[in-house]
Tab-separated table of C-alpha atoms in Angstrom:
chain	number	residue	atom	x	y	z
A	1	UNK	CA	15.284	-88.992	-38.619
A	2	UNK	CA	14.414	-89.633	-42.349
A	3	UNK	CA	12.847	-92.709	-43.701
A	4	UNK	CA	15.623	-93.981	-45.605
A	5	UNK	CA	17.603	-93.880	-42.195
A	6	UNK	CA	14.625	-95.145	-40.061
A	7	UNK	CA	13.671	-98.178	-42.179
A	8	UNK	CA	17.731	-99.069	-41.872
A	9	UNK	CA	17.390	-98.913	-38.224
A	10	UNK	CA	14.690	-100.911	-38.255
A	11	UNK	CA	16.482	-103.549	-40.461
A	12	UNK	CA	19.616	-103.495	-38.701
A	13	UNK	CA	18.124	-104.086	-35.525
A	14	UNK	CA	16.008	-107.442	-37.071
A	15	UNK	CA	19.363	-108.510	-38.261
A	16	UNK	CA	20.993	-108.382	-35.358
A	17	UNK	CA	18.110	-110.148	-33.149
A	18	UNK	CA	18.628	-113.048	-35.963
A	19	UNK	CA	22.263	-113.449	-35.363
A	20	UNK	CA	23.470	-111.672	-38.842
A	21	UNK	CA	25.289	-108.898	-37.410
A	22	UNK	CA	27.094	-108.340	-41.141
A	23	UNK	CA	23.996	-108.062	-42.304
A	24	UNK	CA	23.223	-105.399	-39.941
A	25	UNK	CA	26.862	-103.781	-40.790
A	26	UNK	CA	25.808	-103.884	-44.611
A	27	UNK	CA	22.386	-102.261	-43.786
A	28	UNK	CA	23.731	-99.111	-42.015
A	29	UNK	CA	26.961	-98.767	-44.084
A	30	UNK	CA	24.941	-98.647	-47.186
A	31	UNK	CA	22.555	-95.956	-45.250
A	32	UNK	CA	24.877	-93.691	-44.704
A	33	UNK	CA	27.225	-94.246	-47.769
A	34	UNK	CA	29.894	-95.931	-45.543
A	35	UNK	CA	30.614	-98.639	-48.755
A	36	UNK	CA	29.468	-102.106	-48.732
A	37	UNK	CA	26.565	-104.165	-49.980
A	38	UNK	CA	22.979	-102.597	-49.705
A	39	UNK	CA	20.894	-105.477	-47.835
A	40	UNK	CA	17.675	-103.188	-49.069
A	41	UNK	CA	15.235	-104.105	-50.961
A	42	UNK	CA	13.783	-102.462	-54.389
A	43	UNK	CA	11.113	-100.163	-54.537
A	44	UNK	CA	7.751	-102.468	-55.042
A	45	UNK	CA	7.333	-100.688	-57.967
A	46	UNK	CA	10.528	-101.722	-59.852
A	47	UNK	CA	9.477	-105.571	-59.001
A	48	UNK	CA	7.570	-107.303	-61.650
A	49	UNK	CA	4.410	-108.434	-60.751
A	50	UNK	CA	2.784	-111.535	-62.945
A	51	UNK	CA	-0.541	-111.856	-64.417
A	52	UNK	CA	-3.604	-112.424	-62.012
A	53	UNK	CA	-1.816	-110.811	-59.144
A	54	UNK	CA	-3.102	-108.254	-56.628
A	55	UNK	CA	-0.120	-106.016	-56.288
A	56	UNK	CA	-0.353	-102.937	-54.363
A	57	UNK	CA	0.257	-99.810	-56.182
A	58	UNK	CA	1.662	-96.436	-54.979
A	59	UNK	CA	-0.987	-93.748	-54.968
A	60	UNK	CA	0.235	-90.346	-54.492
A	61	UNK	CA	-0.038	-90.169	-50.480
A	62	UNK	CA	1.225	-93.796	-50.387
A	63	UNK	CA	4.970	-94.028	-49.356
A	64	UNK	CA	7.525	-96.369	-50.940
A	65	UNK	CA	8.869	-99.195	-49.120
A	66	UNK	CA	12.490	-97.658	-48.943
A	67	UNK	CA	13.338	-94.653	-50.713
A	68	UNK	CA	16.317	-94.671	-53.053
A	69	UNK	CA	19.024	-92.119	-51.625
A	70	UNK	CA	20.336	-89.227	-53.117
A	71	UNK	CA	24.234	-89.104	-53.635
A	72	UNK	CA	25.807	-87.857	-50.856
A	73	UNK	CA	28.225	-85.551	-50.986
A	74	UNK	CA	31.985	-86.253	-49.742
A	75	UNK	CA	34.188	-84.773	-46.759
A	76	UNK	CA	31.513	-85.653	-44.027
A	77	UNK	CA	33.165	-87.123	-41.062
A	78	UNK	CA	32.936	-90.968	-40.657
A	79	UNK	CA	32.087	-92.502	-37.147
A	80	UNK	CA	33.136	-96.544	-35.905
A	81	UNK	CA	30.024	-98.935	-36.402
A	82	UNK	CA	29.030	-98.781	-33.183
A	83	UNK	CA	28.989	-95.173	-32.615
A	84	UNK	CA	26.883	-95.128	-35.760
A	85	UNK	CA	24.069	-97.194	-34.241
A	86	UNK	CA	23.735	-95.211	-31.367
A	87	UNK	CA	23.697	-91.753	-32.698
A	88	UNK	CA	20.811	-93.834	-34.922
A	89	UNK	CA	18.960	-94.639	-31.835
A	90	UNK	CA	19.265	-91.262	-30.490
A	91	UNK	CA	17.642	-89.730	-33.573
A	92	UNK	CA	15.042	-92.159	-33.966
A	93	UNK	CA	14.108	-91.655	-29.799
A	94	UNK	CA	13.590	-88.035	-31.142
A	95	UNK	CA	11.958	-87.941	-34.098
A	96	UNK	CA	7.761	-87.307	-33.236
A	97	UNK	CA	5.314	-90.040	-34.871
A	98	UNK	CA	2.442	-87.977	-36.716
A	99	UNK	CA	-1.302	-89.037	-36.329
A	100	UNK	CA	0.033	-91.453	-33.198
A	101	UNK	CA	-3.177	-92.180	-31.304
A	102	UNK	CA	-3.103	-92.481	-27.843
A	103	UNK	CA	-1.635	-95.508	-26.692
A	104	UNK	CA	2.255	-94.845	-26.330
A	105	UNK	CA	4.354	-95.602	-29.505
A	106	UNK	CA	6.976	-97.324	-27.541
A	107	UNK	CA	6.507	-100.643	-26.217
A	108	UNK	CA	7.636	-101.876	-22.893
A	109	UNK	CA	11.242	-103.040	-22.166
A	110	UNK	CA	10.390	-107.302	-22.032
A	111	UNK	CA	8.101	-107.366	-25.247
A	112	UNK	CA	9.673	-109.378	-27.705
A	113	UNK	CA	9.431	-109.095	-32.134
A	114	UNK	CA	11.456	-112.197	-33.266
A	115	UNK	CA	11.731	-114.269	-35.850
A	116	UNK	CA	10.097	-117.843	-36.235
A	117	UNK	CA	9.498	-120.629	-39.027
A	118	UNK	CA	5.910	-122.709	-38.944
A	119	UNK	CA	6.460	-126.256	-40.201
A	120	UNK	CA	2.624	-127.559	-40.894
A	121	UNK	CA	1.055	-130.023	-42.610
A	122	UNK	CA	0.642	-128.528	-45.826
A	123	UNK	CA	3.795	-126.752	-45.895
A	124	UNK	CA	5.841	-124.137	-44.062
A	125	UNK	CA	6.360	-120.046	-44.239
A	126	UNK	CA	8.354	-117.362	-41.937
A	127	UNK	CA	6.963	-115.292	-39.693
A	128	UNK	CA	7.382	-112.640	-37.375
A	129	UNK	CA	5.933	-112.778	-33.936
A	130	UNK	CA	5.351	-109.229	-31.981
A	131	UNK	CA	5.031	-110.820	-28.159
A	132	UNK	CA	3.585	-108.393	-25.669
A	133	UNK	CA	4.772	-107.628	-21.854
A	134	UNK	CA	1.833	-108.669	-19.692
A	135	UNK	CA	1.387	-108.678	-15.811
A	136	UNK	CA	-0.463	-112.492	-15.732
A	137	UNK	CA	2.184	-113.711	-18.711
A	138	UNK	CA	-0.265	-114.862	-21.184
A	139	UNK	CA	-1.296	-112.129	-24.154
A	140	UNK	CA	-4.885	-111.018	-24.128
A	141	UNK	CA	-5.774	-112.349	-27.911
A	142	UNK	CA	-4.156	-113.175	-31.452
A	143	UNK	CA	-4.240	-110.983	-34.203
A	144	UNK	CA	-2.665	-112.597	-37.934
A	145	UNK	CA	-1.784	-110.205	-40.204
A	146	UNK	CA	-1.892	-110.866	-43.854
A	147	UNK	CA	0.337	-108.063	-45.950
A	148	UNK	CA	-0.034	-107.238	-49.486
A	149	UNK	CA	1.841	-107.955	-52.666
A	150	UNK	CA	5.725	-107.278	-52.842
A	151	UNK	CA	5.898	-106.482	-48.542
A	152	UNK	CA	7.001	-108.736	-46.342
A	153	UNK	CA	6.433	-109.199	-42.374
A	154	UNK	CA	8.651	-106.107	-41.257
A	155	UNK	CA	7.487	-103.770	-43.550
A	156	UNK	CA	3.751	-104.900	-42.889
A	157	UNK	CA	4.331	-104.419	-38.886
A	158	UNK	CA	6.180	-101.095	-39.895
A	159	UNK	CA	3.263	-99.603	-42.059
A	160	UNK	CA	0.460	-100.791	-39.953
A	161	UNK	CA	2.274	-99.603	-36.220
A	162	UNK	CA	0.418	-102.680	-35.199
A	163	UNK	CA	2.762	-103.460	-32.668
A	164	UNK	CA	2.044	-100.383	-30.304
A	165	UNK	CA	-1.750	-101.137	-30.662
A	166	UNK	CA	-0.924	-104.433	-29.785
A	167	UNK	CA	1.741	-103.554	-26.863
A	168	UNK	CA	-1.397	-100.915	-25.339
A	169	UNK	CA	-3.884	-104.074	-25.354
A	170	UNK	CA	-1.611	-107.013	-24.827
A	171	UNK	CA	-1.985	-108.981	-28.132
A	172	UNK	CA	0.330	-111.242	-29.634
A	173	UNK	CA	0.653	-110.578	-33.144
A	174	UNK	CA	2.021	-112.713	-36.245
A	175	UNK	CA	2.881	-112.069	-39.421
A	176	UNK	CA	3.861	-114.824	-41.668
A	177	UNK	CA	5.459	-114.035	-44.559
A	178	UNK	CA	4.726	-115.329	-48.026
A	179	UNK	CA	7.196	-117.162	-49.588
A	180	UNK	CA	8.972	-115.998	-53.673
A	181	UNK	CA	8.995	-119.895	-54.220
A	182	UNK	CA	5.357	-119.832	-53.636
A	183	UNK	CA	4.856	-116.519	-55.659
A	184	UNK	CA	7.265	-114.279	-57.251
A	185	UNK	CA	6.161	-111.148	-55.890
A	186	UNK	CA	5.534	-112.528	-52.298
A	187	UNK	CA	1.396	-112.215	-53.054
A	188	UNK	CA	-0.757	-114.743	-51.195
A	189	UNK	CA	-2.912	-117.226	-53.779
A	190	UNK	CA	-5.851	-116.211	-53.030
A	191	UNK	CA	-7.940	-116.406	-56.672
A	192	UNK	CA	-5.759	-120.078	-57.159
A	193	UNK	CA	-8.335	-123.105	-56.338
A	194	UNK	CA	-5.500	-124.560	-54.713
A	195	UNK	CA	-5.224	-122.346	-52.214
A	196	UNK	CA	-9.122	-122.047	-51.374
A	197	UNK	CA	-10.305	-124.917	-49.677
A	198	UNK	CA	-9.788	-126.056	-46.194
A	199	UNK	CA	-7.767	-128.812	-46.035
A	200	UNK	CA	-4.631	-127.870	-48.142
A	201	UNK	CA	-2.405	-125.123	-49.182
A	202	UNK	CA	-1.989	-121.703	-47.867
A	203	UNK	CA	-4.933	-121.569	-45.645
A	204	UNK	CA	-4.328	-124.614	-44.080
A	205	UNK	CA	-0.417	-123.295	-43.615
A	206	UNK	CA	-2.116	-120.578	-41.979
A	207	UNK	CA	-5.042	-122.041	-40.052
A	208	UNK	CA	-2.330	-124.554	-38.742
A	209	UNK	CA	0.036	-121.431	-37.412
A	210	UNK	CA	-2.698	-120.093	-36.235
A	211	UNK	CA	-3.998	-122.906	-34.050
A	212	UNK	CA	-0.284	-123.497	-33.088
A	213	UNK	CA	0.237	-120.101	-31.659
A	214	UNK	CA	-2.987	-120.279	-30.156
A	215	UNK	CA	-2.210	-123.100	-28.119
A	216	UNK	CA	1.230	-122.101	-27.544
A	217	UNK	CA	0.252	-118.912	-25.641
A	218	UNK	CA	-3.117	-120.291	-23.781
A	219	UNK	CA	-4.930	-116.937	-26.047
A	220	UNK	CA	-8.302	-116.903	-24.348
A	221	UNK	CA	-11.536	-118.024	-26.585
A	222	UNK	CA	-12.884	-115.131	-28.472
A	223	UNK	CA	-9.893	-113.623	-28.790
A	224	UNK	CA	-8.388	-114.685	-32.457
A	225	UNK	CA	-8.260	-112.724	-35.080
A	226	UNK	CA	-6.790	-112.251	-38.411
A	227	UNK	CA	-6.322	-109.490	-40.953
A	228	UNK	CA	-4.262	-108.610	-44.287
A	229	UNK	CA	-4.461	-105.913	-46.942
A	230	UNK	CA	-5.424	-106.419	-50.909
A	231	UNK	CA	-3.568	-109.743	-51.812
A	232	UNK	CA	-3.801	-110.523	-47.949
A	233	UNK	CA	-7.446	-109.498	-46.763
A	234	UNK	CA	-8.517	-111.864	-49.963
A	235	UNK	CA	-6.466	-114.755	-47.975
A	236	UNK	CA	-8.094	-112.956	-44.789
A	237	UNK	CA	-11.226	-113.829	-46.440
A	238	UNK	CA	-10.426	-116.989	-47.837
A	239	UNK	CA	-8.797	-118.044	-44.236
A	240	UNK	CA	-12.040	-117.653	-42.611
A	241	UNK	CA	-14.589	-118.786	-45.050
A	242	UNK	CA	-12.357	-122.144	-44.738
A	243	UNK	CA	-11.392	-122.070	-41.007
A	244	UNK	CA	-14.611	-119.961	-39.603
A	245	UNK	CA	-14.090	-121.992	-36.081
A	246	UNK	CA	-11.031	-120.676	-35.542
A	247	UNK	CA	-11.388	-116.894	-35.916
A	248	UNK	CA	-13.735	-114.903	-34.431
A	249	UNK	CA	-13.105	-111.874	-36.594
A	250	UNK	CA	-11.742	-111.037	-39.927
A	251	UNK	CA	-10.447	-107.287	-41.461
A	252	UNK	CA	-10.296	-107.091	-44.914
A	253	UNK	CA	-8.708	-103.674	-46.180
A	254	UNK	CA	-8.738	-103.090	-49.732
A	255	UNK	CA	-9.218	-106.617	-50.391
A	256	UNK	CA	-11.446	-109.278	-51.960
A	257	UNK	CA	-14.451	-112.053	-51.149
A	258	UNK	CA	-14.311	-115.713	-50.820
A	259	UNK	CA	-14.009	-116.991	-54.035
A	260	UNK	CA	-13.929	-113.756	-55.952
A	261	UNK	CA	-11.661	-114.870	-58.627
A	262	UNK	CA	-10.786	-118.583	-59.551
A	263	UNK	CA	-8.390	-118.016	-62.356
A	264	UNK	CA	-6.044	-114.943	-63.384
A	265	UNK	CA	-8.306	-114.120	-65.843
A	266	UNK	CA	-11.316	-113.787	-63.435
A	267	UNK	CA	-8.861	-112.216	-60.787
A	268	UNK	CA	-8.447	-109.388	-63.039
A	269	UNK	CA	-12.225	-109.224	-63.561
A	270	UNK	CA	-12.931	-109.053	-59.425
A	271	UNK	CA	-10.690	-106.230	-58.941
A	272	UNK	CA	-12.246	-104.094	-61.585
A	273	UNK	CA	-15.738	-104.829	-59.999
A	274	UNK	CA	-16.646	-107.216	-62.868
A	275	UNK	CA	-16.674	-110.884	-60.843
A	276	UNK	CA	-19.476	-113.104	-60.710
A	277	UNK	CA	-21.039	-113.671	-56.992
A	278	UNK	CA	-18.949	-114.649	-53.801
A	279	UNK	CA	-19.191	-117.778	-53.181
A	280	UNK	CA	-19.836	-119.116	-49.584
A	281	UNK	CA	-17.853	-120.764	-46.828
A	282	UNK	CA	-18.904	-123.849	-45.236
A	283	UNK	CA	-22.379	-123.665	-43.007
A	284	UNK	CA	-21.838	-122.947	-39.291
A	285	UNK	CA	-22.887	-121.181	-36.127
A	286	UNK	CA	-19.527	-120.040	-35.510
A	287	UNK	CA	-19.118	-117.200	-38.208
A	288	UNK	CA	-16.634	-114.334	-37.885
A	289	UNK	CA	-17.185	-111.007	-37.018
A	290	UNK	CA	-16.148	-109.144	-40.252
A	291	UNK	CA	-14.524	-105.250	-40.419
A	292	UNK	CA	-14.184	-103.379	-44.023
A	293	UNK	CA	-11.962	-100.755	-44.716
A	294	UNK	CA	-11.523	-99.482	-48.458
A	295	UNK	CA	-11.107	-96.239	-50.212
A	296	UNK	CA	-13.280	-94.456	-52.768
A	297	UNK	CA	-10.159	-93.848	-54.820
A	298	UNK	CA	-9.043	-97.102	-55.040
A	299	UNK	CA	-8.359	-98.082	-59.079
A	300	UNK	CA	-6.553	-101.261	-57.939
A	301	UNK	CA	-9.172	-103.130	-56.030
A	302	UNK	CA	-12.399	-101.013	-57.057
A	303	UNK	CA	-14.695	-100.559	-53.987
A	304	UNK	CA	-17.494	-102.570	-55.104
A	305	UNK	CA	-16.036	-105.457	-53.401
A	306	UNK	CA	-16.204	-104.233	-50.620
A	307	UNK	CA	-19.847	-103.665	-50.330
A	308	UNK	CA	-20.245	-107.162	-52.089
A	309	UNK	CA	-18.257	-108.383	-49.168
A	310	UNK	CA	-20.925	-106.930	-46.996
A	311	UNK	CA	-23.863	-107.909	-48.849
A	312	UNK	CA	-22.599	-111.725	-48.877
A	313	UNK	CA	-22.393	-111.105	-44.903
A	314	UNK	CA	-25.823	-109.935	-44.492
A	315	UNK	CA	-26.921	-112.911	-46.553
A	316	UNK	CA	-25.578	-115.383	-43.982
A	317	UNK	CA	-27.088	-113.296	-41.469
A	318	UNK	CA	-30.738	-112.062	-42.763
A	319	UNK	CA	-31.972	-111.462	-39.244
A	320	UNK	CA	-29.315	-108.686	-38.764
A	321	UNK	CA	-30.025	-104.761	-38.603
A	322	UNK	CA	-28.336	-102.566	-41.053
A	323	UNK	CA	-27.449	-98.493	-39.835
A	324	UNK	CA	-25.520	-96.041	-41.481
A	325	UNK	CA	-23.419	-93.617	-40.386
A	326	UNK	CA	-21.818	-90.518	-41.927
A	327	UNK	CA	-18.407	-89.449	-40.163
A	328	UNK	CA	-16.770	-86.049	-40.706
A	329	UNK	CA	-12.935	-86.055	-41.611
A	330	UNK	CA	-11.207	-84.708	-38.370
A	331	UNK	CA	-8.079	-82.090	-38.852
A	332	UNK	CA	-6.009	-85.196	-39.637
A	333	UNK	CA	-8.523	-87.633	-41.422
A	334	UNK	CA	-10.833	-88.100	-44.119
A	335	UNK	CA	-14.232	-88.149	-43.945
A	336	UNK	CA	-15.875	-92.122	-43.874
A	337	UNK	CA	-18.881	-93.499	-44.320
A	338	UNK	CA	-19.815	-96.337	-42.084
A	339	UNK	CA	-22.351	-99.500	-42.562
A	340	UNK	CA	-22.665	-101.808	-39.266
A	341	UNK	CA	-24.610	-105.122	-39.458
A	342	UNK	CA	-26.188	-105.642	-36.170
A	343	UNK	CA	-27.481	-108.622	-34.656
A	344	UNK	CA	-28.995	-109.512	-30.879
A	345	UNK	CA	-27.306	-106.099	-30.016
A	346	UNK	CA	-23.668	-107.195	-31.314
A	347	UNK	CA	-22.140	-105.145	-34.349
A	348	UNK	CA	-21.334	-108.537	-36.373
A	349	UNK	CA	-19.969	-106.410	-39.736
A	350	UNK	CA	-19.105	-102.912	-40.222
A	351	UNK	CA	-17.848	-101.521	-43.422
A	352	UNK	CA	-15.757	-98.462	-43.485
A	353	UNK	CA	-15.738	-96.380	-46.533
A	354	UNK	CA	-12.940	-93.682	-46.581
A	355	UNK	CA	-13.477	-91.029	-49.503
A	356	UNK	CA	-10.625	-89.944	-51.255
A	357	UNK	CA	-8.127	-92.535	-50.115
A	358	UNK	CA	-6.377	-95.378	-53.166
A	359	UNK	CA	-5.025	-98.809	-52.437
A	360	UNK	CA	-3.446	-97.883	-48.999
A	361	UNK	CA	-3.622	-98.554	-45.524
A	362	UNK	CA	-5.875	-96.210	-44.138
A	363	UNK	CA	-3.817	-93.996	-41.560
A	364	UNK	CA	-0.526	-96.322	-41.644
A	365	UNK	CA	3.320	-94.913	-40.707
A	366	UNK	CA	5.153	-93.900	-43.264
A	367	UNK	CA	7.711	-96.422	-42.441
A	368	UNK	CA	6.363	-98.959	-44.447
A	369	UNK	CA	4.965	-99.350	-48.082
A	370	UNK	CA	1.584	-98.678	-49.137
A	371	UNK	CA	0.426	-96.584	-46.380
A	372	UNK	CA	-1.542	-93.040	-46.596
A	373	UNK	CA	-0.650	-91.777	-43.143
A	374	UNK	CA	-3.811	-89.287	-43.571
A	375	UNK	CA	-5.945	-91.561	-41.792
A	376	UNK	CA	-8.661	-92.259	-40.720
A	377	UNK	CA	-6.694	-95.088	-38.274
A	378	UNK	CA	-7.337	-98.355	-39.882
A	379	UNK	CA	-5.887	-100.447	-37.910
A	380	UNK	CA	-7.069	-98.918	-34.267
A	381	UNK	CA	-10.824	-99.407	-35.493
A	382	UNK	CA	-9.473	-102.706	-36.390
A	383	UNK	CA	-8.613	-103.550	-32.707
A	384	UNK	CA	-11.894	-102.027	-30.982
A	385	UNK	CA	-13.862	-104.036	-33.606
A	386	UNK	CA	-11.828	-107.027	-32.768
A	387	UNK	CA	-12.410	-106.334	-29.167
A	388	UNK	CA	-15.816	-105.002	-28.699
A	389	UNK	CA	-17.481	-108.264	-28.134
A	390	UNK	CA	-16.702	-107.917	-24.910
A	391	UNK	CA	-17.537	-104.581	-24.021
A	392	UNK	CA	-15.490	-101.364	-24.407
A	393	UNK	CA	-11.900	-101.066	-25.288
């Protein structure tokens, strides 16, 4: 099945779990060329993306969010709506997943992706909410994901194949969405002062969701997490400096520090590797574990801050252990370069430097944006990081 046909699926089927079946008929007509309005959305490249923004950029093994389609050609046989969908389905139960770990890329019949709003006290965003089939009924921890400039929640969930991860280890995951009232091109505010201090703005909005679901689902302590890439591992970052009692571990991918950037002007400064110092969050015993992953080739967030990420966490920890290690690219990876932070035996920061790789997520599915399916898996050594506090996943 292509991607232009897959990420249709995909949207038809969220449509029609929302109750917008036309929608859904829009989505696949305009697929296959069947007439009607196309419910897609640009290319991220075409959008325009303002001043002081961290928008993702393709590199050349990233993939866009929904490739444009070539004309088709006329005199192919037409097919009723519904017949339509399931000769989709049929394709799609076909078509192989490349560089699929091991956990099973379907997940079982009662787990649930829907569709929710989060009214807080500081305001109110979307989300989607990936809820797992588990034998004692309550998931097994919380995982937030943050996605980047011009995505939204589906395509985020699409790129990352969080979902499976999460179906193999029985994790609810959310993804709230940024809003275009709150910025054009759907980036979280991470460098605006409004939006980086606990309290107010979007990391209470998220802190507050987060706490919500939390309590909603009974998630067991130790077990909440969140993570986002560029614009959203920079609100990752903010999120936890501000809320560090709520999370117990953060992944930044391709992302920023706490207080990297305070203006556009000094955003544009952080991700060129020119910013002044992080700054730091609040003093407490109960600071997040904290995962890394960025690539060498990255010209949109330049790799320094990642290791001034680490650096900042070493400061807060001085006591810690630092090891290195060098891993060899496998037949379907790159080779990565790993720094762990170790203290009282317990990895507390690992950074994970992939050579070669631009402003992608390491190892993601082509079906979403900004992904370089090459690998190495970004977001399975996010889960085993997440997890390893207690023991081995």
């Amino acid at each position: 099945m292509n991607k232009h046909l897959a990420s249709a699926m995909r949207q038809a089927t969220a449509a029609v779990r929302d109750g917008q079946p036309q929608q859904a008929t829009a989505i696949i007509r305009s697929a296959l060329n069947l007439g009607g309005t196309s419910a897609f959305t640009p290319d991220a490249e075409a959008a325009p993306v303002p001043p002081g923004i961290v928008a993702p950029r393709h590199t050349q093994l990233a993939t866009a969010r929904v490739p444009r389609g070539e004309p088709q050609s006329s005199g192919r046989p037409t097919y009723p709506l519904g017949k339509v969908v399931e000769m989709l389905k049929a394709r799609r139960a076909r078509s192989p997943a490349p560089h699929a770990p091991a956990a099973p890329r379907t997940s079982p019949a009662d787990a649930r992706f829907i569709s929710r709003t989060f009214q807080g006290r500081a305001g109110s965003r979307d989300y989607r909410l990936y809820v797992p089939a588990t034998t004692s009924g309550v998931p097994n921890g919380l995982v937030v994901m943050l996605h980047g400039c011009n995505q939204d929640p589906d395509d985020f969930a699409a790129g990352t194949d969080m979902n499976r991860l999460a179906a193999a280890h029985g994790l609810l995951v959310a993804y709230p969405g940024q809003s275009r009232r709150a910025n054009m091109s759907g980036c979280w505010n991470w460098f605006d002062p409004n939006h980086q201090r606990r309290g107010g703005g979007e990391p209470a909005i998220l802190a507050d969701l987060t706490t919500a679901l939390r309590d909603e689902f009974g998630i067991p302590s130790g077990r909440v997490f969140v993570a986002g890439l560029s614009a959203g591992g920079a609100m990752a970052a903010v999120v936890a400096a501000t809320y560090p009692e709520i999370y117990d571990a953060i992944g930044i991918h391709s992302g920023l520090g706490y207080g990297a950037a305070s203006d556009v002007m000094s955003a544009f400064s952080a991700m060129n590797g020119s910013g002044g110092p992080l700054r730091a969050g609040p003093a407490t015993d109960a600071q997040p574990r904290l995962i890394i992953v960025h690539g060498t080739a990255d010209t949109t967030v330049v790799p320094s801050n990642a290791a001034s990420i680490f650096d900042a966490m070493e400061d807060l920890l001085p006591v810690g252990r630092r090891s290195v290690e060098r891993i060899a690219g496998s037949p379907n990876g790159r080779p990565e370069t790993v720094h762990r932070l170790e203290r009282d035996g317990v990895v507390v920061a690992e950074m994970r430097i992939v050579e070669g790789m631009g402003h992608a997520w390491a190892g993601g599915s082509e079906a979403g944006s900004y992904t370089d399916p090459v690998g190495p898996d970004a977001s399975a050594a996010m889960i085993r990081f997440f997890l390893a506090a207690d023991g081995p996943t």
